[in-house]
Amino acid sequence: MAKLRKDDLKDIHYHLSFNIPIHKETDIAGEEDIIFHRKSTSDVVIDFKAKESQIKEITTNGKKVMFLFKNEHIIIASDKLKQGKNIVHISFIAGNKSLNRNEDYLYTLFVPERARTTFPCFDQPDMKAIFTLKLETPATWKSVSNTYSLKETKIKDQKVVLFAETKPLPTYLFSFVTGKFEKKSCTRNGRLVNAYYRETDSAKVAQLGTIFNEVFSSIHWLEEYTAMPYPFAKYDLIILPGFQFGGMEHAGAILYNDKRMFLSDHSTPDEELGRMELIAHETAHMWFGDLVTMKWFNDVWTKEVFANYLAAKITEKQFPDINHKLNFLKAYQMFALAEDRTEGTHPIQQQLDNLQNAGLLYGNIIYDKAPVMMRKLEQQMGSDAFKQGLQKYLKKYTFDNATWDDLIDILDKENPQANLKEFSEVWVKQKGMPEISVKVENHSLIISQHDLLGRGINWKQRFSVGLVYNDSMKSVDINMQEQSVSISLEALPSYIIPNYDGMGYGKFIVDSVSTSYQLNNWMNIKEDITRQSVLMNIYESYLSHRVSAESCSNALLKGISIEKNCTDSIGSLRLFIFCLF
Ligand SMILES: [Zn+2]
């Protein structure tokens, strides 16, 4: 149905109007014109996940019509419509499910397919439309939507706000917020950013200065990186108490969770880093997700991985004292491996037959393995080619939709030697990870990979191997493009550290002498990343019974007292030792 409808209907506009009463229990009356061009002569199906009684009247091209209401769909028979341009007018009572109505404010949250619970629409991400909105609210309320308000009129205790036309948006990014809010604005280089909030603690509100700085620096970085100006009419932040996510990237009207924005007096560096990452993440969505949107929710991960990946790049510059590579290993790689070594793991890209199940796709693989894959993709093709490819992708699909394969097509042309199609086939469309054995044989370092699920596939990736000699340590870069790599060695090392720079993804296997070396010496390794990687390797060896629980826990206890990254590394170490017992 989604495919047929997408092919059939073009140039979609919604003119929406809602009358918001002061009491949250009172119904919200809605009116809308849905305007579209229709190609075929088949019936038109409009989504509305509500009761039939909420539909008051429907007219098509000015004439009142009968309609069928079935399985959350309003079906308008073909003979009630014309080929070409049609105007369907619907009077309805808005469903409350996605309106988050509170005592003196409300906000919409339509992701992934919940716009249909509030108003009748074509609720699928590839049917982008232009929206205009009229809100009637109590006179003291402030309203925000995706674009500027064109006109505000007060009539007694009512206010009518008319918003300018949006750029083409998918239904899940259309949004409005209205209620009692404070507002602060900041203008830099001709760009105005507004923050709406309900916070009353002046010390917290004073943090808006930092928040504005982080918004402006994120926009600036993204405009440079993408070579494309900020794509929407404005940038507003609406900071909401008890918001269900960290943020939501409604084009031009981004919702943020107040606890993540307004930090306590004793905020930790991690919380401050988290706020910057969140702002950078939501801002990156304005290009990746909002300007170019996935065709279908099976590619929902592309917008999330881009937002996380670019947010990490933006944040790195702002927090130069933090070891971001170590954080990446701990935040993403460890969790990705934890899921990927289980039998229930799945590929990054999954099939999604019905949009209703879109929420089920989110999990460790999307949140944690997809960024690992993205880092490998950039490494595989080179940073400059990666950036140029992304710029071309944004240009080609501006205000349109694209799939992951569309992106790979573009990136592939930037560096044909990188074999990105093969790369994507394995990393994105297949599940699991390789087992990588690293050994020294006949004066050569031999690294070979093996598909644990027996499909015979190869994971293209780069990482380094550490060679430990009596009085020195050396790292060797490995470019793994095939099943095995062999590098001749001048001198034979005493021990091997398999994933020296932590860039390798998989289950690493080394000889038993090198494993003992890791157990006895992990705490003396100076490089934080290598130490973390070795600990992950010890854990992997324990899971595959190559190291006993006892020798593993003894080794960990031996080093725990001198480990300097005490906050979370040790936290997880303690937990790990506890689990062994
Ligand atoms: Zn996101």
XYZ file of C-alpha atoms and ligand atoms in Angstrom:
582
model
C 0.000 0.000 0.000
C 2.805 2.390 0.941
C 4.539 1.804 -2.398
C 1.387 2.231 -4.501
C 0.413 5.368 -2.644
C 3.870 6.888 -3.050
C 3.737 6.272 -6.806
C 0.219 7.602 -7.137
C 0.241 10.866 -5.182
C 2.522 13.861 -5.693
C 2.811 17.532 -4.582
C 1.250 16.962 -1.197
C 0.283 19.935 0.987
C -1.387 19.873 4.380
C -3.161 23.006 5.610
C -3.783 22.151 9.241
C -5.622 23.972 11.945
C -6.082 23.001 15.599
C -8.121 24.659 18.287
C -6.323 24.041 21.586
C -8.467 24.604 24.668
C -7.097 25.680 28.043
C -8.163 22.459 29.780
C -6.223 19.370 28.807
C -9.292 17.138 29.053
C -11.267 19.078 26.430
C -11.198 17.749 22.861
C -9.008 19.448 20.288
C -10.974 20.214 17.134
C -9.016 20.030 13.885
C -9.573 21.040 10.281
C -7.360 20.205 7.363
C -7.060 20.468 3.633
C -4.982 17.724 2.101
C -4.004 18.778 -1.399
C -2.378 16.336 -3.812
C -1.952 15.417 -7.445
C -3.270 11.988 -8.258
C -2.001 9.913 -11.170
C -4.159 6.786 -11.210
C -7.863 6.126 -10.792
C -7.587 3.982 -7.682
C -9.091 4.770 -4.268
C -7.145 7.078 -1.967
C -6.203 5.737 1.459
C -5.496 8.199 4.276
C -4.095 7.050 7.622
C -5.978 7.948 10.791
C -5.351 5.839 13.881
C -8.424 6.968 15.804
C -12.085 6.190 16.291
C -14.450 6.638 13.360
C -16.504 9.024 15.502
C -13.546 11.448 15.488
C -14.130 12.104 11.784
C -16.781 14.813 11.547
C -17.037 15.482 7.840
C -15.111 14.954 4.639
C -15.439 16.890 1.396
C -13.523 16.325 -1.799
C -13.120 19.293 -4.119
C -15.889 21.123 -2.271
C -18.498 18.318 -2.185
C -19.403 16.363 0.930
C -18.610 12.662 0.438
C -19.204 9.306 2.081
C -16.113 7.306 2.941
C -15.095 3.955 4.334
C -13.212 3.737 7.636
C -11.339 0.458 8.010
C -8.140 -0.714 9.758
C -7.113 2.807 10.772
C -7.629 4.025 7.191
C -10.019 6.513 5.632
C -10.748 5.182 2.160
C -12.114 7.634 -0.385
C -13.533 5.957 -3.458
C -11.982 6.761 -6.794
C -15.210 8.245 -8.236
C -15.175 10.946 -5.556
C -11.834 12.222 -6.831
C -10.322 13.629 -10.008
C -7.136 12.765 -11.779
C -4.697 15.626 -11.193
C -5.174 18.101 -8.363
C -7.595 17.282 -5.513
C -8.486 18.991 -2.266
C -9.757 16.745 0.509
C -11.129 18.672 3.465
C -11.520 16.840 6.768
C -13.071 18.085 10.017
C -11.956 15.911 12.897
C -11.226 15.588 16.587
C -7.477 15.209 17.072
C -6.352 12.053 18.823
C -4.473 12.799 22.067
C -2.004 9.876 21.972
C 0.934 11.829 20.537
C 0.033 15.287 21.825
C 1.637 14.989 25.271
C -0.974 17.237 26.854
C -0.018 18.751 30.203
C -1.683 21.281 32.489
C -0.502 24.365 30.618
C 1.464 23.117 27.622
C 1.529 20.385 25.025
C 3.984 19.112 22.445
C 3.661 16.717 19.529
C 5.925 13.710 19.063
C 5.077 11.879 15.847
C 8.133 9.664 15.326
C 8.107 7.099 13.770
C 4.498 6.775 12.533
C 2.320 8.530 15.050
C 1.228 11.633 13.138
C -1.729 9.481 12.098
C -2.873 9.309 15.723
C -3.407 13.098 15.720
C -4.590 13.985 12.212
C -5.402 12.158 8.961
C -2.325 11.992 6.723
C -0.128 9.859 4.496
C 2.081 8.710 7.339
C 5.177 7.332 5.650
C 8.637 8.951 5.472
C 8.913 9.016 1.673
C 5.747 11.078 1.181
C 7.236 14.443 2.070
C 4.797 17.322 2.096
C 4.586 21.053 2.650
C 2.704 22.009 5.820
C 0.978 25.188 6.895
C -0.398 25.412 10.389
C -2.906 27.572 12.229
C -3.137 27.236 16.008
C -5.834 28.726 18.205
C -4.625 28.683 21.799
C -5.219 30.434 25.117
C -4.030 34.050 24.769
C -1.104 33.737 27.219
C 0.492 30.720 25.510
C 3.501 30.780 23.190
C 3.520 28.528 20.126
C 6.431 27.114 18.146
C 6.423 25.039 14.969
C 8.815 24.149 12.155
C 8.718 27.641 10.621
C 8.269 31.254 11.728
C 4.891 32.552 12.741
C 3.581 34.905 10.059
C 0.819 36.496 12.061
C -0.459 36.451 15.630
C -3.877 37.867 16.535
C -5.454 38.076 19.958
C -9.217 37.890 20.260
C -10.308 38.159 23.901
C -8.735 35.193 25.700
C -7.758 33.413 22.476
C -4.689 33.768 20.310
C -4.500 32.726 16.660
C -1.059 31.978 15.245
C -0.438 31.395 11.579
C 2.838 29.725 10.631
C 4.697 30.100 7.331
C 4.844 27.210 4.886
C 7.443 24.522 5.707
C 10.020 23.020 3.391
C 9.064 19.483 2.284
C 8.944 17.367 5.446
C 7.990 13.798 6.272
C 5.049 13.571 8.694
C 7.285 12.353 11.536
C 9.208 15.653 11.518
C 6.201 17.968 11.509
C 5.692 19.351 15.000
C 4.236 22.054 17.180
C 4.567 23.017 20.808
C 2.296 25.424 22.640
C 1.906 26.531 26.231
C 3.361 28.669 28.966
C 7.048 29.019 28.125
C 9.802 31.521 28.766
C 11.848 32.558 25.767
C 15.442 33.715 25.325
C 17.055 34.581 22.010
C 20.584 34.846 20.737
C 21.745 36.274 17.401
C 25.145 35.671 15.842
C 26.296 36.498 12.323
C 22.723 37.298 11.372
C 21.316 33.989 12.607
C 18.697 34.012 15.359
C 18.294 31.040 17.699
C 15.434 30.974 20.224
C 15.213 28.818 23.324
C 11.818 28.098 24.912
C 11.845 26.618 28.427
C 9.826 26.187 31.617
C 12.786 26.076 34.014
C 12.506 28.642 36.841
C 15.891 28.176 38.572
C 17.928 31.183 37.410
C 21.258 29.367 37.843
C 20.076 26.728 35.414
C 18.635 29.237 32.971
C 22.053 30.943 32.970
C 23.399 27.808 31.255
C 21.594 28.937 28.102
C 24.744 30.914 27.256
C 26.724 27.657 26.974
C 23.831 25.979 25.186
C 23.692 28.752 22.549
C 27.467 28.490 22.076
C 27.156 24.760 21.472
C 24.258 25.228 19.030
C 26.130 27.866 17.023
C 29.368 25.883 16.923
C 27.493 22.743 15.786
C 25.695 24.625 12.992
C 28.962 26.258 11.920
C 30.861 22.951 11.837
C 28.098 21.211 9.881
C 27.779 24.014 7.323
C 31.509 23.732 6.639
C 31.659 19.944 6.598
C 28.606 19.495 4.382
C 29.332 22.571 2.208
C 25.629 23.270 2.528
C 23.978 26.111 4.466
C 21.647 25.288 7.354
C 18.630 23.956 5.416
C 15.628 25.255 7.386
C 13.984 28.616 8.047
C 15.058 28.819 11.671
C 16.541 26.932 14.630
C 14.568 26.886 17.875
C 15.200 24.748 20.938
C 12.273 23.762 23.102
C 13.512 22.429 26.431
C 10.833 20.245 27.975
C 10.501 18.856 31.476
C 10.387 15.067 31.503
C 10.774 14.723 27.722
C 10.804 11.009 26.858
C 14.041 11.074 24.796
C 17.265 13.091 24.977
C 16.081 15.086 21.993
C 13.957 14.952 18.861
C 15.066 16.504 15.634
C 11.876 18.229 14.400
C 13.108 20.428 11.557
C 13.714 23.932 12.917
C 12.009 23.204 16.263
C 14.143 20.727 18.151
C 12.847 19.266 21.393
C 15.350 18.664 24.191
C 15.091 16.959 27.566
C 15.535 19.515 30.378
C 17.692 17.193 32.517
C 20.160 16.824 29.658
C 20.250 20.576 28.946
C 20.113 22.194 32.381
C 22.763 20.428 34.444
C 23.076 20.498 38.218
C 25.628 22.700 40.049
C 27.891 19.680 40.386
C 27.728 18.474 36.805
C 30.414 15.991 35.796
C 32.598 16.361 32.668
C 30.674 13.370 31.301
C 27.360 15.218 31.660
C 28.800 18.289 29.953
C 30.204 16.161 27.172
C 26.810 14.433 26.933
C 25.012 17.760 26.472
C 27.368 18.851 23.725
C 26.999 15.466 22.012
C 23.227 15.690 22.209
C 23.096 19.198 20.713
C 25.554 18.180 17.989
C 23.535 14.992 17.338
C 20.191 16.782 16.926
C 21.787 19.542 14.862
C 23.429 16.988 12.548
C 19.949 15.558 11.949
C 18.935 18.817 10.225
C 21.064 17.605 7.294
C 21.024 13.847 7.899
C 17.430 12.770 8.447
C 15.578 16.040 7.890
C 17.046 17.405 4.645
C 17.695 13.912 3.275
C 15.352 11.351 4.792
C 15.394 7.578 4.597
C 12.890 6.089 2.152
C 11.608 3.594 4.665
C 12.235 2.879 8.335
C 14.458 -0.131 7.632
C 17.103 2.527 6.948
C 16.263 4.511 10.101
C 19.707 3.642 11.416
C 21.382 5.720 8.691
C 20.147 8.974 10.189
C 21.093 7.840 13.706
C 24.543 6.658 12.753
C 25.264 9.880 10.860
C 24.040 11.991 13.740
C 26.184 10.067 16.259
C 29.185 9.890 14.022
C 29.234 13.568 13.119
C 28.351 14.583 16.693
C 31.483 12.743 17.823
C 33.563 14.722 15.301
C 31.988 18.036 16.378
C 32.443 17.283 20.082
C 36.043 16.136 19.763
C 37.096 19.690 18.965
C 35.186 21.165 21.902
C 36.572 18.740 24.509
C 40.236 18.280 23.569
C 41.240 16.851 26.986
C 39.083 13.744 26.665
C 40.388 10.522 25.081
C 37.621 10.183 22.497
C 39.065 7.054 20.881
C 39.033 5.286 24.229
C 35.448 6.419 24.811
C 34.481 5.081 21.389
C 35.895 1.677 22.284
C 34.060 1.614 25.585
C 30.836 3.218 24.442
C 30.279 1.553 21.086
C 32.610 -1.321 20.351
C 32.160 -3.202 23.630
C 28.370 -3.111 23.385
C 28.365 -3.981 19.703
C 30.529 -7.057 20.392
C 28.322 -8.022 23.336
C 25.325 -8.269 21.027
C 27.135 -9.562 17.960
C 28.575 -12.608 19.708
C 25.098 -13.843 20.653
C 23.013 -16.167 18.520
C 20.222 -13.603 18.422
C 22.286 -10.975 16.653
C 21.096 -9.433 13.384
C 22.471 -7.326 10.513
C 22.563 -3.527 10.831
C 20.033 -3.317 8.007
C 16.856 -5.271 8.700
C 13.646 -5.857 6.816
C 10.655 -3.866 7.981
C 7.419 -4.987 6.398
C 5.085 -2.887 8.463
C 5.878 0.584 9.678
C 4.058 -0.225 12.933
C 7.103 -2.251 14.015
C 9.612 0.512 13.326
C 10.268 1.025 17.038
C 11.487 -2.584 17.350
C 14.490 -1.976 15.094
C 16.352 0.116 17.672
C 18.868 -1.796 19.755
C 22.592 -2.333 20.368
C 23.280 -3.191 16.760
C 21.886 0.104 15.435
C 23.191 2.252 18.267
C 26.577 0.618 18.740
C 27.616 -1.488 15.773
C 26.500 1.024 13.141
C 28.984 3.700 14.400
C 31.751 1.060 14.413
C 30.868 0.218 10.808
C 30.802 3.911 9.878
C 34.277 4.467 11.275
C 35.480 1.505 9.240
C 33.758 2.843 6.136
C 35.512 6.197 6.465
C 38.822 4.423 7.028
C 38.208 2.111 4.064
C 37.654 4.963 1.592
C 39.691 7.791 3.151
C 38.399 10.839 5.042
C 38.476 13.307 2.149
C 36.629 10.992 -0.220
C 34.117 10.229 2.550
C 33.415 13.924 3.135
C 33.118 14.694 -0.556
C 30.803 11.731 -1.051
C 28.544 12.940 1.759
C 28.409 16.425 0.217
C 27.330 14.948 -3.121
C 24.731 12.765 -1.404
C 23.175 15.758 0.388
C 23.119 17.759 -2.838
C 21.578 15.006 -4.913
C 18.828 14.119 -2.421
C 18.068 17.594 -1.016
C 14.530 17.624 0.491
C 14.112 14.134 -0.870
C 14.534 10.543 0.319
C 17.372 8.095 -0.166
C 18.291 4.553 0.807
C 21.553 3.259 2.234
C 22.344 1.770 -1.183
C 21.867 5.204 -2.810
C 24.532 6.513 -0.460
C 26.893 3.619 -1.142
C 26.489 4.222 -4.910
C 27.690 7.783 -4.459
C 30.520 6.952 -2.053
C 31.665 4.093 -4.288
C 32.301 6.544 -7.144
C 34.498 8.688 -4.881
C 36.922 5.811 -4.370
C 36.252 2.790 -6.602
C 39.311 0.939 -5.213
C 37.688 0.758 -1.790
C 35.125 -1.837 -2.976
C 32.416 -0.261 -0.868
C 29.639 -2.415 -2.254
C 31.384 -5.541 -1.020
C 32.158 -3.757 2.228
C 28.509 -2.799 2.742
C 27.280 -6.261 1.773
C 29.209 -7.780 4.680
C 29.227 -5.075 7.347
C 25.672 -3.800 6.853
C 23.656 -6.636 5.388
C 25.171 -9.637 7.159
C 25.115 -10.347 10.849
C 27.949 -11.373 13.146
C 31.686 -10.827 13.301
C 34.872 -12.574 12.234
C 37.190 -14.661 14.337
C 40.654 -13.244 13.686
C 43.709 -15.305 14.499
C 47.051 -13.544 14.805
C 50.216 -15.656 14.877
C 53.889 -15.764 13.924
C 54.979 -18.550 11.604
C 58.142 -18.925 9.505
C 59.324 -15.386 10.191
C 55.971 -13.951 9.158
C 53.118 -12.339 11.005
C 49.994 -14.081 9.731
C 46.535 -12.680 10.324
C 43.602 -14.677 9.059
C 39.871 -14.258 9.495
C 37.206 -16.883 9.698
C 33.418 -16.489 9.472
C 32.003 -18.098 12.601
C 28.654 -18.611 10.873
C 30.201 -20.563 7.988
C 29.187 -18.245 5.128
C 32.810 -17.746 4.089
C 32.539 -13.958 4.030
C 35.408 -11.538 4.695
C 35.237 -8.339 6.733
C 37.391 -5.620 5.187
C 39.060 -3.623 7.937
C 42.233 -1.988 9.201
C 43.776 -2.261 12.638
C 47.202 -2.711 14.144
C 48.993 -5.583 15.870
C 51.509 -5.038 18.690
C 54.760 -6.980 18.708
C 56.434 -7.219 22.095
C 60.210 -7.693 22.122
C 62.458 -8.025 25.186
C 63.143 -4.341 25.423
C 60.634 -2.699 23.101
C 57.165 -2.756 21.597
C 56.309 -2.135 17.958
C 52.963 -1.801 16.210
C 52.300 -3.054 12.687
C 49.428 -1.710 10.556
C 47.233 -4.404 9.056
C 45.069 -3.739 6.007
C 42.753 -6.724 5.926
C 41.016 -6.807 2.551
C 40.978 -10.559 2.023
C 40.810 -13.718 4.097
C 44.419 -13.481 5.265
C 47.404 -11.138 5.382
C 51.043 -12.099 5.804
C 53.825 -9.698 6.778
C 57.443 -10.831 6.938
C 59.279 -9.973 10.133
C 62.941 -9.170 10.616
C 62.982 -10.116 14.274
C 60.688 -12.528 16.056
C 58.610 -11.003 18.869
C 58.221 -12.695 22.262
C 54.510 -11.910 22.442
C 51.692 -10.542 20.309
C 49.007 -8.000 21.233
C 46.324 -8.708 18.627
C 44.260 -5.495 18.437
C 46.834 -2.918 19.458
C 44.940 0.246 18.450
C 41.475 -1.111 19.295
C 40.343 -0.463 15.715
C 39.838 -4.148 14.931
C 36.364 -5.625 15.267
C 35.960 -9.329 15.938
C 37.020 -12.160 18.177
C 40.822 -12.101 18.349
C 42.798 -15.292 18.979
C 46.499 -15.429 19.844
C 48.845 -18.195 21.049
C 48.681 -19.233 24.720
C 52.034 -17.600 25.565
C 50.763 -14.239 24.317
C 47.516 -14.753 26.216
C 49.467 -15.307 29.453
C 51.455 -12.183 28.688
C 48.224 -10.198 28.406
C 46.957 -11.627 31.710
C 50.139 -10.794 33.604
C 51.027 -7.489 32.020
C 47.827 -5.699 31.006
C 48.207 -3.218 33.880
C 51.700 -2.168 32.720
C 50.623 -1.203 29.196
C 50.956 2.576 28.962
C 48.544 3.313 26.095
C 44.990 3.587 27.469
C 43.465 2.278 24.260
C 45.754 -0.741 24.085
C 45.106 -1.537 27.752
C 41.343 -1.354 27.173
C 41.649 -3.481 24.042
C 43.713 -6.089 25.918
C 41.095 -6.242 28.684
C 38.428 -6.810 26.042
C 40.581 -9.556 24.560
C 41.026 -11.223 27.979
C 37.264 -11.178 28.426
C 36.773 -12.709 24.971
C 39.325 -15.453 25.833
C 37.460 -16.169 29.060
C 34.131 -16.446 27.211
C 35.574 -18.936 24.751
C 37.147 -20.993 27.602
C 40.708 -20.335 26.514
C 41.330 -18.721 29.909
C 39.867 -20.040 33.163
C 37.698 -17.860 35.376
C 40.284 -18.157 38.131
C 43.334 -17.029 36.185
C 41.265 -14.309 34.566
C 40.032 -12.894 37.873
C 43.499 -13.172 39.473
C 44.986 -11.211 36.619
C 42.324 -8.532 36.851
C 42.661 -8.216 40.638
C 46.392 -7.816 40.257
C 46.006 -4.683 38.173
C 42.895 -3.132 39.579
C 44.668 -1.109 42.289
C 46.935 0.709 39.854
C 44.387 1.312 37.079
C 44.114 5.091 36.654
C 40.899 5.254 34.618
C 39.042 4.467 37.773
C 35.593 5.814 37.142
C 34.045 3.553 34.552
C 36.826 1.206 33.417
C 37.178 -0.081 36.928
C 33.452 -0.065 37.462
C 33.056 -2.492 34.602
C 36.134 -4.440 35.719
C 34.632 -4.950 39.175
C 31.413 -6.052 37.617
C 33.326 -8.388 35.350
C 35.224 -9.977 38.279
C 31.993 -10.257 40.231
C 30.396 -12.083 37.288
C 33.305 -14.520 37.103
C 32.578 -15.639 40.642
Zn 18.844 10.812 16.579
